[in-house]
Amino acid sequence: MRFTSERHLDDGVFERAFTLDDVPGFLWTPAFATAPVPLILLGHPPLGLGRMYPRLVARARGAAADGFAAAAIELPGSGDRPRWAAAEQARADLHRVLAAGEAVSDEIVDALVLPLVDRAVPESQAALDCLLSLPEIGGPVGYSGGVISVGVRLAVVEPRIVAAGLFAGSFIPRLIVEQARQVTIPLHVLLQWDDEGNDRQAALELFDAFGSTQKTLHANMGGHTGVPWYAGEDAGRFFARHLR
């Protein structure tokens, strides 16, 4: 891991940009922490760190106010990372069937999501290896948001993640639903009930599949961009319970 820039934000948050094997990312830590702090790995959709930065830094500020570090890395094929022909073809196929008003097949969902999961999860684990070696970060680790299929796979394979806050949505391969039965960590799942771009029933089926005995579904009325302001506070309380 190589840090490429650093700055102090105006509310006592220390921000550092880094690269890890050419994967860019950000690390935010409470500037005045006197002991190693837990870490929240911030997931995000494949729109690029630059485009997602305002939302990510807002979530990182909230984490720092609760005494946690936060980090995010760029997803494969997004931002300034090399283009990924297979992923672009899968997105084109998805947009074609949606524009035609056709049902999205399992084959398209698998092609769109599973290769991303297979690449993104090992990169997240490599980032955790480096981040947890820093003296200011001591664990445990939480995962927050992003592509829900990535979060499910991480919850299954990464024992350092002890709690996850997931954003219900995106197309969900059947394989991910099956793997969800292996998830046993505490979960906080946020669902926008009228999300025009996501299948509510698929989200409910995934929630039901989770093997966790501590899982909570927070469903709010409204579309994809109508997440209420207090949803962040609810997620913050969830991580405070499980990371401290």
Short mmCIF file of C-alpha atoms in Angstrom, two decimals:
data_model
loop_
_atom_site.label_atom_id
_atom_site.label_comp_id
_atom_site.label_asym_id
_atom_site.label_seq_id
_atom_site.Cartn_x
_atom_site.Cartn_y
_atom_site.Cartn_z
CA MET A 1 0.00 0.00 0.00
CA ARG A 2 1.34 3.40 -1.01
CA PHE A 3 -0.21 6.62 0.28
CA THR A 4 -0.38 9.25 -2.45
CA SER A 5 -1.93 12.23 -0.66
CA GLU A 6 -3.21 13.30 2.72
CA ARG A 7 -5.25 16.12 4.18
CA HIS A 8 -7.17 17.06 7.32
CA LEU A 9 -10.86 17.68 6.73
CA ASP A 10 -12.58 20.45 8.62
CA ASP A 11 -14.25 18.21 11.19
CA GLY A 12 -11.21 16.39 12.56
CA VAL A 13 -11.08 13.61 9.97
CA PHE A 14 -7.72 12.64 8.46
CA GLU A 15 -8.06 11.58 4.81
CA ARG A 16 -5.42 9.67 2.87
CA ALA A 17 -5.57 8.48 -0.72
CA PHE A 18 -3.68 5.30 -1.50
CA THR A 19 -3.00 2.72 -4.17
CA LEU A 20 -2.69 -1.01 -3.63
CA ASP A 21 -1.40 -2.93 -6.66
CA ASP A 22 -2.79 -0.13 -8.86
CA VAL A 23 -6.18 -0.23 -7.10
CA PRO A 24 -6.94 3.29 -5.79
CA GLY A 25 -8.66 3.91 -2.50
CA PHE A 26 -9.25 6.26 0.42
CA LEU A 27 -8.71 5.86 4.15
CA TRP A 28 -10.39 8.14 6.66
CA THR A 29 -9.45 8.06 10.34
CA PRO A 30 -10.45 10.11 13.39
CA ALA A 31 -7.64 12.65 13.65
CA PHE A 32 -7.50 12.67 17.44
CA ALA A 33 -7.85 8.96 18.24
CA THR A 34 -5.51 7.88 21.05
CA ALA A 35 -5.77 4.13 20.46
CA PRO A 36 -6.25 1.81 17.46
CA VAL A 37 -9.83 2.03 16.17
CA PRO A 38 -12.24 -0.36 14.44
CA LEU A 39 -12.62 -0.17 10.66
CA ILE A 40 -15.66 0.04 8.38
CA LEU A 41 -15.10 -0.99 4.77
CA LEU A 42 -17.36 1.19 2.64
CA GLY A 43 -18.88 -0.47 -0.39
CA HIS A 44 -20.29 1.50 -3.32
CA PRO A 45 -21.86 0.89 -6.74
CA PRO A 46 -19.62 0.56 -9.82
CA LEU A 47 -19.84 4.24 -10.74
CA GLY A 48 -16.26 5.23 -9.83
CA LEU A 49 -14.72 6.58 -6.65
CA GLY A 50 -14.68 10.09 -8.09
CA ARG A 51 -18.41 10.16 -8.70
CA MET A 52 -19.18 8.45 -5.39
CA TYR A 53 -16.72 10.52 -3.33
CA PRO A 54 -19.25 12.99 -1.83
CA ARG A 55 -21.40 10.15 -0.50
CA LEU A 56 -18.43 8.12 0.67
CA VAL A 57 -16.81 10.99 2.55
CA ALA A 58 -20.15 11.79 4.22
CA ARG A 59 -20.39 8.19 5.42
CA ALA A 60 -16.74 8.30 6.52
CA ARG A 61 -17.38 11.47 8.55
CA GLY A 62 -20.21 9.69 10.33
CA ALA A 63 -17.98 6.72 11.06
CA ALA A 64 -15.22 8.95 12.40
CA ALA A 65 -17.69 10.74 14.68
CA ASP A 66 -18.46 7.32 16.17
CA GLY A 67 -14.76 6.60 16.63
CA PHE A 68 -14.21 4.36 13.59
CA ALA A 69 -11.90 4.44 10.61
CA ALA A 70 -13.42 3.97 7.15
CA ALA A 71 -11.95 2.93 3.82
CA ALA A 72 -13.11 2.44 0.25
CA ILE A 73 -11.40 1.00 -2.82
CA GLU A 74 -12.24 1.30 -6.50
CA LEU A 75 -14.18 -1.58 -8.00
CA PRO A 76 -12.78 -3.54 -10.96
CA GLY A 77 -13.56 -1.88 -14.28
CA SER A 78 -14.68 1.39 -12.65
CA GLY A 79 -13.22 4.86 -12.37
CA ASP A 80 -9.73 5.10 -13.86
CA ARG A 81 -9.14 1.34 -13.73
CA PRO A 82 -8.78 -0.51 -17.06
CA ARG A 83 -11.99 -1.10 -18.96
CA TRP A 84 -13.45 -4.57 -18.64
CA ALA A 85 -14.97 -5.75 -21.91
CA ALA A 86 -17.02 -8.60 -20.42
CA ALA A 87 -18.57 -6.31 -17.81
CA GLU A 88 -19.42 -3.69 -20.40
CA GLN A 89 -21.06 -6.32 -22.59
CA ALA A 90 -23.10 -7.58 -19.63
CA ARG A 91 -24.28 -4.05 -18.88
CA ALA A 92 -25.19 -3.55 -22.54
CA ASP A 93 -27.21 -6.78 -22.55
CA LEU A 94 -29.00 -5.67 -19.38
CA HIS A 95 -29.89 -2.26 -20.82
CA ARG A 96 -31.10 -3.88 -24.04
CA VAL A 97 -33.60 -6.18 -22.33
CA LEU A 98 -34.77 -3.45 -19.95
CA ALA A 99 -35.36 -1.07 -22.85
CA ALA A 100 -37.36 -3.78 -24.61
CA GLY A 101 -39.45 -4.37 -21.50
CA GLU A 102 -38.27 -7.97 -21.30
CA ALA A 103 -37.51 -10.03 -18.21
CA VAL A 104 -33.86 -10.11 -17.15
CA SER A 105 -32.62 -13.68 -17.41
CA ASP A 106 -30.53 -15.49 -14.81
CA GLU A 107 -27.77 -15.71 -17.42
CA ILE A 108 -27.57 -11.93 -17.76
CA VAL A 109 -27.63 -11.45 -13.98
CA ASP A 110 -24.84 -14.00 -13.51
CA ALA A 111 -22.70 -12.40 -16.23
CA LEU A 112 -23.28 -8.95 -14.77
CA VAL A 113 -22.65 -9.70 -11.09
CA LEU A 114 -20.63 -12.86 -10.46
CA PRO A 115 -17.39 -11.83 -12.26
CA LEU A 116 -17.48 -8.54 -10.34
CA VAL A 117 -17.88 -10.42 -7.04
CA ASP A 118 -15.08 -12.84 -7.95
CA ARG A 119 -12.67 -9.94 -8.57
CA ALA A 120 -13.81 -7.42 -5.97
CA VAL A 121 -13.83 -9.70 -2.92
CA PRO A 122 -10.14 -10.77 -3.06
CA GLU A 123 -9.17 -7.14 -3.63
CA SER A 124 -11.14 -6.11 -0.56
CA GLN A 125 -9.41 -8.82 1.46
CA ALA A 126 -6.01 -7.63 0.27
CA ALA A 127 -6.94 -4.10 1.30
CA LEU A 128 -7.93 -5.37 4.75
CA ASP A 129 -4.54 -7.08 5.08
CA CYS A 130 -2.80 -3.76 4.59
CA LEU A 131 -5.23 -1.55 6.47
CA LEU A 132 -5.23 -3.75 9.57
CA SER A 133 -1.43 -3.68 9.64
CA LEU A 134 -1.50 0.08 10.26
CA PRO A 135 -0.88 1.00 13.91
CA GLU A 136 -3.90 3.31 14.06
CA ILE A 137 -6.36 0.55 13.05
CA GLY A 138 -7.03 -2.35 15.37
CA GLY A 139 -10.28 -3.94 14.21
CA PRO A 140 -12.83 -5.41 14.37
CA VAL A 141 -14.14 -4.75 10.85
CA GLY A 142 -17.59 -3.92 9.55
CA TYR A 143 -18.79 -3.79 5.95
CA SER A 144 -21.23 -1.11 4.84
CA GLY A 145 -23.24 -0.70 1.66
CA GLY A 146 -22.21 -1.21 -1.93
CA VAL A 147 -23.14 -4.03 -4.29
CA ILE A 148 -25.05 -6.39 -2.02
CA SER A 149 -23.66 -9.51 -3.72
CA VAL A 150 -20.13 -8.36 -2.88
CA GLY A 151 -21.20 -7.84 0.73
CA VAL A 152 -22.75 -11.31 0.92
CA ARG A 153 -19.63 -13.02 -0.41
CA LEU A 154 -17.38 -11.04 1.93
CA ALA A 155 -19.58 -11.96 4.89
CA VAL A 156 -19.17 -15.62 3.98
CA VAL A 157 -15.42 -15.78 3.29
CA GLU A 158 -13.87 -13.01 5.43
CA PRO A 159 -13.81 -13.85 9.17
CA ARG A 160 -12.44 -10.41 10.11
CA ILE A 161 -15.80 -8.85 9.19
CA VAL A 162 -18.02 -9.17 12.26
CA ALA A 163 -21.07 -7.13 11.16
CA ALA A 164 -22.48 -5.86 7.88
CA GLY A 165 -24.88 -3.10 6.89
CA LEU A 166 -26.23 -3.92 3.43
CA PHE A 167 -28.21 -1.86 0.93
CA ALA A 168 -30.90 -4.11 -0.56
CA GLY A 169 -31.04 -3.97 -4.31
CA SER A 170 -29.17 -4.73 -7.51
CA PHE A 171 -29.66 -7.94 -9.44
CA ILE A 172 -28.95 -10.97 -7.27
CA PRO A 173 -27.64 -14.24 -8.74
CA ARG A 174 -29.13 -17.45 -7.40
CA LEU A 175 -25.63 -18.49 -6.28
CA ILE A 176 -25.49 -15.46 -3.99
CA VAL A 177 -28.86 -16.34 -2.49
CA GLU A 178 -27.53 -19.81 -1.69
CA GLN A 179 -24.34 -18.38 -0.19
CA ALA A 180 -26.46 -16.04 1.96
CA ARG A 181 -27.55 -19.09 3.95
CA GLN A 182 -23.95 -19.34 5.20
CA VAL A 183 -23.91 -15.77 6.55
CA THR A 184 -24.07 -15.79 10.35
CA ILE A 185 -22.81 -12.33 11.39
CA PRO A 186 -25.21 -9.59 12.55
CA LEU A 187 -26.88 -7.79 9.63
CA HIS A 188 -28.60 -4.44 9.17
CA VAL A 189 -30.35 -4.37 5.77
CA LEU A 190 -31.77 -1.17 4.31
CA LEU A 191 -34.57 -1.47 1.73
CA GLN A 192 -36.29 1.30 -0.19
CA TRP A 193 -39.79 -0.14 -0.60
CA ASP A 194 -40.59 1.63 -3.88
CA ASP A 195 -37.14 1.41 -5.46
CA GLU A 196 -37.91 1.60 -9.16
CA GLY A 197 -34.67 -0.10 -10.19
CA ASN A 198 -34.68 -3.05 -7.81
CA ASP A 199 -36.89 -6.09 -7.34
CA ARG A 200 -38.49 -5.84 -3.89
CA GLN A 201 -39.44 -9.51 -3.80
CA ALA A 202 -35.89 -10.58 -4.66
CA ALA A 203 -34.59 -8.39 -1.83
CA LEU A 204 -37.04 -9.97 0.62
CA GLU A 205 -36.09 -13.46 -0.52
CA LEU A 206 -32.42 -12.68 0.03
CA PHE A 207 -33.13 -11.30 3.50
CA ASP A 208 -35.06 -14.45 4.35
CA ALA A 209 -32.17 -16.60 3.12
CA PHE A 210 -29.58 -15.06 5.44
CA GLY A 211 -28.54 -17.54 8.12
CA SER A 212 -27.88 -14.85 10.72
CA THR A 213 -29.87 -15.00 13.94
CA GLN A 214 -29.33 -11.25 14.36
CA LYS A 215 -30.69 -9.63 11.21
CA THR A 216 -32.85 -6.54 10.91
CA LEU A 217 -34.65 -5.22 7.83
CA HIS A 218 -35.21 -1.45 7.75
CA ALA A 219 -37.76 -0.76 5.00
CA ASN A 220 -38.60 2.83 4.12
CA MET A 221 -41.17 4.18 1.71
CA GLY A 222 -39.78 5.89 -1.35
CA GLY A 223 -37.61 5.29 -4.37
CA HIS A 224 -33.90 4.66 -4.80
CA THR A 225 -32.87 8.23 -3.97
CA GLY A 226 -35.42 8.70 -1.20
CA VAL A 227 -33.41 7.21 1.67
CA PRO A 228 -34.42 9.19 4.79
CA TRP A 229 -31.73 11.17 6.60
CA TYR A 230 -32.12 9.15 9.80
CA ALA A 231 -31.23 5.88 8.05
CA GLY A 232 -27.56 6.76 8.51
CA GLU A 233 -28.09 7.22 12.23
CA ASP A 234 -29.74 3.79 12.47
CA ALA A 235 -26.77 2.22 10.67
CA GLY A 236 -24.37 4.08 12.94
CA ARG A 237 -26.04 2.67 16.03
CA PHE A 238 -25.83 -0.82 14.52
CA PHE A 239 -22.07 -0.57 14.00
CA ALA A 240 -21.59 1.02 17.42
CA ARG A 241 -23.21 -2.06 18.99
CA HIS A 242 -21.06 -4.56 17.14
CA LEU A 243 -17.68 -2.89 16.61
CA ARG A 244 -17.02 -1.42 20.05
#
